[in-house]
Amino acid sequence: MRVDDLRPGWRTDFTMHGVAGVVEPHDDCLVVRTPSNPTFYWGNLLLLRDAPRDDDAGLWVARFEREITRRQPSSDHVAIGINEPYAGQHLPAWQAAGLELHVNAVMRLLPGQLVAPQASTAHEVIVRPIDWATEVDDIITLECADVHGFEPVAYRAYRERLFGHYRVLHAQGLAEWFGVWCDGVLAADCGLVRDRAAPGATARFQRVATHPDWRRRGLARALVHSVGRHALQAWQAAEVIMVADPDDVAIQLYRSLGWREFEREWCFERRSARDRAA
């Protein structure tokens, strides 16, 4: 199995994995490890070539533990992605084993499809790239303001290490991070990466987050539109990929700005005991 064989949602994750991770190809899967960030769930995973059978849950969990957890004891979660698009598969044995099924909509924006936001706000809103020398800590603090289901101290440490990886990508011209300042206060942020620093690249959104105190004011809409425009105009990207929860209200925002869903990807996750306790 090769990275080139992956569906777009998964393939665009490998911009990060190619810099920070160790990717080991096997016939039936890719093993991805990020030794410098072992608690990064989706930087330490198995990505299966084919849809698994229901009775294979124990085999794949044991494979994850052998390939990843034994090498990196801090990677005590389980993260298993499936390259084959989701078609409503029902695998009760996997969920009985404590593995949560996550299904995501993979969305694409092409040149000419970006729609200007309709909503306006009475606040002074500034959207711009962050200053990597002075503003990264502020971005991480914003992203840690609303942590559900994760132990907060370990979660912040993971985000700090992750931004170290983004900093490397930024130096290579492959990543940028954006903030929204509303009335002078940092209120929302998101990232953007691309697979090559040249026209015709595929760009991929990274985590769109709004501080709880600033939600429902149109800030995420302004942010996503501005960053999508940056990808298409400044980077001259051929497409901009977004992976979103199909049941979250935010997906309506992405659709209103021109993104179109073209398939669904799926994965199974079992959180670390530390995070389950939190």
PDB file of N, CA and C in Angstrom, residues 103-157:
ATOM      1  N   VAL A 103     -17.332   9.012  11.383  1.00  0.00           N
ATOM      2  CA  VAL A 103     -17.547   9.154   9.945  1.00  0.00           C
ATOM      3  C   VAL A 103     -17.457  10.637   9.612  1.00  0.00           C
ATOM      4  N   ASN A 104     -16.627  10.995   8.642  1.00  0.00           N
ATOM      5  CA  ASN A 104     -16.411  12.392   8.270  1.00  0.00           C
ATOM      6  C   ASN A 104     -16.755  12.632   6.805  1.00  0.00           C
ATOM      7  N   ALA A 105     -17.302  13.805   6.554  1.00  0.00           N
ATOM      8  CA  ALA A 105     -17.551  14.232   5.185  1.00  0.00           C
ATOM      9  C   ALA A 105     -16.271  14.829   4.620  1.00  0.00           C
ATOM     10  N   VAL A 106     -15.867  14.367   3.439  1.00  0.00           N
ATOM     11  CA  VAL A 106     -14.709  14.927   2.743  1.00  0.00           C
ATOM     12  C   VAL A 106     -15.253  15.885   1.690  1.00  0.00           C
ATOM     13  N   MET A 107     -14.844  17.162   1.798  1.00  0.00           N
ATOM     14  CA  MET A 107     -15.412  18.224   0.976  1.00  0.00           C
ATOM     15  C   MET A 107     -14.317  18.869   0.139  1.00  0.00           C
ATOM     16  N   ARG A 108     -14.707  19.389  -1.026  1.00  0.00           N
ATOM     17  CA  ARG A 108     -13.737  19.973  -1.951  1.00  0.00           C
ATOM     18  C   ARG A 108     -14.242  21.335  -2.435  1.00  0.00           C
ATOM     19  N   LEU A 109     -13.321  22.297  -2.471  1.00  0.00           N
ATOM     20  CA  LEU A 109     -13.577  23.599  -3.070  1.00  0.00           C
ATOM     21  C   LEU A 109     -12.657  23.750  -4.268  1.00  0.00           C
ATOM     22  N   LEU A 110     -13.219  24.080  -5.430  1.00  0.00           N
ATOM     23  CA  LEU A 110     -12.444  24.264  -6.652  1.00  0.00           C
ATOM     24  C   LEU A 110     -12.406  25.746  -7.024  1.00  0.00           C
ATOM     25  N   PRO A 111     -11.434  26.157  -7.830  1.00  0.00           N
ATOM     26  CA  PRO A 111     -11.410  27.554  -8.278  1.00  0.00           C
ATOM     27  C   PRO A 111     -12.748  27.956  -8.899  1.00  0.00           C
ATOM     28  N   GLY A 112     -13.204  29.152  -8.542  1.00  0.00           N
ATOM     29  CA  GLY A 112     -14.472  29.646  -9.047  1.00  0.00           C
ATOM     30  C   GLY A 112     -15.672  29.284  -8.208  1.00  0.00           C
ATOM     31  N   GLN A 113     -15.506  28.441  -7.184  1.00  0.00           N
ATOM     32  CA  GLN A 113     -16.647  27.999  -6.375  1.00  0.00           C
ATOM     33  C   GLN A 113     -16.795  28.763  -5.062  1.00  0.00           C
ATOM     34  N   LEU A 114     -15.788  29.513  -4.642  1.00  0.00           N
ATOM     35  CA  LEU A 114     -15.851  30.182  -3.348  1.00  0.00           C
ATOM     36  C   LEU A 114     -16.944  31.253  -3.363  1.00  0.00           C
ATOM     37  N   VAL A 115     -17.795  31.224  -2.331  1.00  0.00           N
ATOM     38  CA  VAL A 115     -18.925  32.144  -2.217  1.00  0.00           C
ATOM     39  C   VAL A 115     -18.641  33.134  -1.091  1.00  0.00           C
ATOM     40  N   ALA A 116     -18.824  34.414  -1.359  1.00  0.00           N
ATOM     41  CA  ALA A 116     -18.597  35.434  -0.329  1.00  0.00           C
ATOM     42  C   ALA A 116     -19.636  35.286   0.774  1.00  0.00           C
ATOM     43  N   PRO A 117     -19.219  35.468   2.045  1.00  0.00           N
ATOM     44  CA  PRO A 117     -20.178  35.324   3.150  1.00  0.00           C
ATOM     45  C   PRO A 117     -21.226  36.422   3.122  1.00  0.00           C
ATOM     46  N   GLN A 118     -22.447  36.064   3.497  1.00  0.00           N
ATOM     47  CA  GLN A 118     -23.559  37.012   3.518  1.00  0.00           C
ATOM     48  C   GLN A 118     -23.631  37.769   4.842  1.00  0.00           C
ATOM     49  N   ALA A 119     -23.292  37.070   5.930  1.00  0.00           N
ATOM     50  CA  ALA A 119     -23.474  37.661   7.258  1.00  0.00           C
ATOM     51  C   ALA A 119     -22.486  38.790   7.492  1.00  0.00           C
ATOM     52  N   SER A 120     -22.882  39.752   8.306  1.00  0.00           N
ATOM     53  CA  SER A 120     -22.006  40.851   8.698  1.00  0.00           C
ATOM     54  C   SER A 120     -22.016  40.969  10.218  1.00  0.00           C
ATOM     55  N   THR A 121     -21.098  41.719  10.758  1.00  0.00           N
ATOM     56  CA  THR A 121     -21.012  41.903  12.204  1.00  0.00           C
ATOM     57  C   THR A 121     -20.698  43.359  12.496  1.00  0.00           C
ATOM     58  N   ALA A 122     -21.176  43.822  13.639  1.00  0.00           N
ATOM     59  CA  ALA A 122     -20.908  45.205  14.051  1.00  0.00           C
ATOM     60  C   ALA A 122     -19.522  45.351  14.649  1.00  0.00           C
ATOM     61  N   HIS A 123     -18.833  44.250  14.878  1.00  0.00           N
ATOM     62  CA  HIS A 123     -17.520  44.287  15.504  1.00  0.00           C
ATOM     63  C   HIS A 123     -16.434  44.581  14.469  1.00  0.00           C
ATOM     64  N   GLU A 124     -15.317  45.095  14.939  1.00  0.00           N
ATOM     65  CA  GLU A 124     -14.136  45.242  14.083  1.00  0.00           C
ATOM     66  C   GLU A 124     -13.455  43.877  13.993  1.00  0.00           C
ATOM     67  N   VAL A 125     -13.385  43.315  12.794  1.00  0.00           N
ATOM     68  CA  VAL A 125     -12.858  41.961  12.588  1.00  0.00           C
ATOM     69  C   VAL A 125     -11.641  42.040  11.679  1.00  0.00           C
ATOM     70  N   ILE A 126     -10.538  41.434  12.130  1.00  0.00           N
ATOM     71  CA  ILE A 126      -9.310  41.356  11.340  1.00  0.00           C
ATOM     72  C   ILE A 126      -8.930  39.889  11.201  1.00  0.00           C
ATOM     73  N   VAL A 127      -8.772  39.421   9.974  1.00  0.00           N
ATOM     74  CA  VAL A 127      -8.303  38.062   9.688  1.00  0.00           C
ATOM     75  C   VAL A 127      -6.927  38.180   9.050  1.00  0.00           C
ATOM     76  N   ARG A 128      -5.940  37.506   9.619  1.00  0.00           N
ATOM     77  CA  ARG A 128      -4.580  37.595   9.068  1.00  0.00           C
ATOM     78  C   ARG A 128      -3.764  36.390   9.506  1.00  0.00           C
ATOM     79  N   PRO A 129      -2.645  36.123   8.809  1.00  0.00           N
ATOM     80  CA  PRO A 129      -1.722  35.079   9.272  1.00  0.00           C
ATOM     81  C   PRO A 129      -1.114  35.472  10.617  1.00  0.00           C
ATOM     82  N   ILE A 130      -0.830  34.484  11.423  1.00  0.00           N
ATOM     83  CA  ILE A 130      -0.234  34.759  12.730  1.00  0.00           C
ATOM     84  C   ILE A 130       1.244  35.121  12.579  1.00  0.00           C
ATOM     85  N   ASP A 131       1.762  35.759  13.605  1.00  0.00           N
ATOM     86  CA  ASP A 131       3.198  35.983  13.739  1.00  0.00           C
ATOM     87  C   ASP A 131       3.766  34.763  14.464  1.00  0.00           C
ATOM     88  N   TRP A 132       4.549  33.972  13.740  1.00  0.00           N
ATOM     89  CA  TRP A 132       5.046  32.710  14.308  1.00  0.00           C
ATOM     90  C   TRP A 132       6.032  32.952  15.456  1.00  0.00           C
ATOM     91  N   ALA A 133       6.602  34.117  15.525  1.00  0.00           N
ATOM     92  CA  ALA A 133       7.573  34.403  16.583  1.00  0.00           C
ATOM     93  C   ALA A 133       6.901  34.783  17.895  1.00  0.00           C
ATOM     94  N   THR A 134       5.679  35.336  17.834  1.00  0.00           N
ATOM     95  CA  THR A 134       5.098  35.911  19.052  1.00  0.00           C
ATOM     96  C   THR A 134       3.691  35.423  19.381  1.00  0.00           C
ATOM     97  N   GLU A 135       2.991  34.766  18.451  1.00  0.00           N
ATOM     98  CA  GLU A 135       1.560  34.521  18.667  1.00  0.00           C
ATOM     99  C   GLU A 135       1.162  33.053  18.761  1.00  0.00           C
ATOM    100  N   VAL A 136       2.110  32.137  18.644  1.00  0.00           N
ATOM    101  CA  VAL A 136       1.762  30.714  18.694  1.00  0.00           C
ATOM    102  C   VAL A 136       1.169  30.340  20.050  1.00  0.00           C
ATOM    103  N   ASP A 137       1.741  30.809  21.151  1.00  0.00           N
ATOM    104  CA  ASP A 137       1.212  30.476  22.470  1.00  0.00           C
ATOM    105  C   ASP A 137      -0.230  30.947  22.628  1.00  0.00           C
ATOM    106  N   ASP A 138      -0.555  32.112  22.070  1.00  0.00           N
ATOM    107  CA  ASP A 138      -1.921  32.623  22.146  1.00  0.00           C
ATOM    108  C   ASP A 138      -2.877  31.719  21.373  1.00  0.00           C
ATOM    109  N   ILE A 139      -2.439  31.239  20.215  1.00  0.00           N
ATOM    110  CA  ILE A 139      -3.270  30.328  19.427  1.00  0.00           C
ATOM    111  C   ILE A 139      -3.504  29.033  20.193  1.00  0.00           C
ATOM    112  N   ILE A 140      -2.473  28.483  20.791  1.00  0.00           N
ATOM    113  CA  ILE A 140      -2.616  27.224  21.532  1.00  0.00           C
ATOM    114  C   ILE A 140      -3.548  27.418  22.723  1.00  0.00           C
ATOM    115  N   THR A 141      -3.442  28.535  23.414  1.00  0.00           N
ATOM    116  CA  THR A 141      -4.341  28.820  24.536  1.00  0.00           C
ATOM    117  C   THR A 141      -5.787  28.873  24.072  1.00  0.00           C
ATOM    118  N   LEU A 142      -6.036  29.496  22.923  1.00  0.00           N
ATOM    119  CA  LEU A 142      -7.400  29.531  22.376  1.00  0.00           C
ATOM    120  C   LEU A 142      -7.895  28.109  22.100  1.00  0.00           C
ATOM    121  N   GLU A 143      -7.051  27.296  21.492  1.00  0.00           N
ATOM    122  CA  GLU A 143      -7.465  25.945  21.124  1.00  0.00           C
ATOM    123  C   GLU A 143      -7.685  25.048  22.343  1.00  0.00           C
ATOM    124  N   CYS A 144      -7.122  25.419  23.465  1.00  0.00           N
ATOM    125  CA  CYS A 144      -7.283  24.622  24.683  1.00  0.00           C
ATOM    126  C   CYS A 144      -8.375  25.189  25.592  1.00  0.00           C
ATOM    127  N   ALA A 145      -9.125  26.174  25.099  1.00  0.00           N
ATOM    128  CA  ALA A 145     -10.151  26.808  25.930  1.00  0.00           C
ATOM    129  C   ALA A 145     -11.385  25.938  26.088  1.00  0.00           C
ATOM    130  N   ASP A 146     -11.568  24.967  25.207  1.00  0.00           N
ATOM    131  CA  ASP A 146     -12.783  24.149  25.230  1.00  0.00           C
ATOM    132  C   ASP A 146     -12.408  22.722  24.877  1.00  0.00           C
ATOM    133  N   VAL A 147     -11.819  22.007  25.822  1.00  0.00           N
ATOM    134  CA  VAL A 147     -11.332  20.647  25.598  1.00  0.00           C
ATOM    135  C   VAL A 147     -12.333  19.659  26.198  1.00  0.00           C
ATOM    136  N   HIS A 148     -12.965  18.868  25.357  1.00  0.00           N
ATOM    137  CA  HIS A 148     -13.919  17.862  25.810  1.00  0.00           C
ATOM    138  C   HIS A 148     -13.335  16.479  25.584  1.00  0.00           C
ATOM    139  N   GLY A 149     -13.312  15.656  26.631  1.00  0.00           N
ATOM    140  CA  GLY A 149     -12.882  14.276  26.477  1.00  0.00           C
ATOM    141  C   GLY A 149     -11.393  14.052  26.453  1.00  0.00           C
ATOM    142  N   PHE A 150     -10.615  15.087  26.801  1.00  0.00           N
ATOM    143  CA  PHE A 150      -9.160  14.943  26.841  1.00  0.00           C
ATOM    144  C   PHE A 150      -8.632  15.549  28.134  1.00  0.00           C
ATOM    145  N   GLU A 151      -7.600  14.916  28.690  1.00  0.00           N
ATOM    146  CA  GLU A 151      -6.966  15.449  29.892  1.00  0.00           C
ATOM    147  C   GLU A 151      -6.263  16.746  29.505  1.00  0.00           C
ATOM    148  N   PRO A 152      -6.602  17.875  30.139  1.00  0.00           N
ATOM    149  CA  PRO A 152      -6.187  19.179  29.601  1.00  0.00           C
ATOM    150  C   PRO A 152      -4.687  19.438  29.588  1.00  0.00           C
ATOM    151  N   VAL A 153      -3.937  18.975  30.591  1.00  0.00           N
ATOM    152  CA  VAL A 153      -2.503  19.245  30.611  1.00  0.00           C
ATOM    153  C   VAL A 153      -1.811  18.493  29.474  1.00  0.00           C
ATOM    154  N   ALA A 154      -2.141  17.218  29.314  1.00  0.00           N
ATOM    155  CA  ALA A 154      -1.547  16.424  28.234  1.00  0.00           C
ATOM    156  C   ALA A 154      -2.004  16.937  26.871  1.00  0.00           C
ATOM    157  N   TYR A 155      -3.250  17.404  26.801  1.00  0.00           N
ATOM    158  CA  TYR A 155      -3.744  17.916  25.523  1.00  0.00           C
ATOM    159  C   TYR A 155      -2.968  19.155  25.095  1.00  0.00           C
ATOM    160  N   ARG A 156      -2.699  20.052  26.026  1.00  0.00           N
ATOM    161  CA  ARG A 156      -1.931  21.242  25.662  1.00  0.00           C
ATOM    162  C   ARG A 156      -0.515  20.857  25.212  1.00  0.00           C
ATOM    163  N   ALA A 157       0.098  19.897  25.906  1.00  0.00           N
ATOM    164  CA  ALA A 157       1.442  19.465  25.516  1.00  0.00           C
ATOM    165  C   ALA A 157       1.436  18.901  24.092  1.00  0.00           C
TER     166      ALA A 157
END
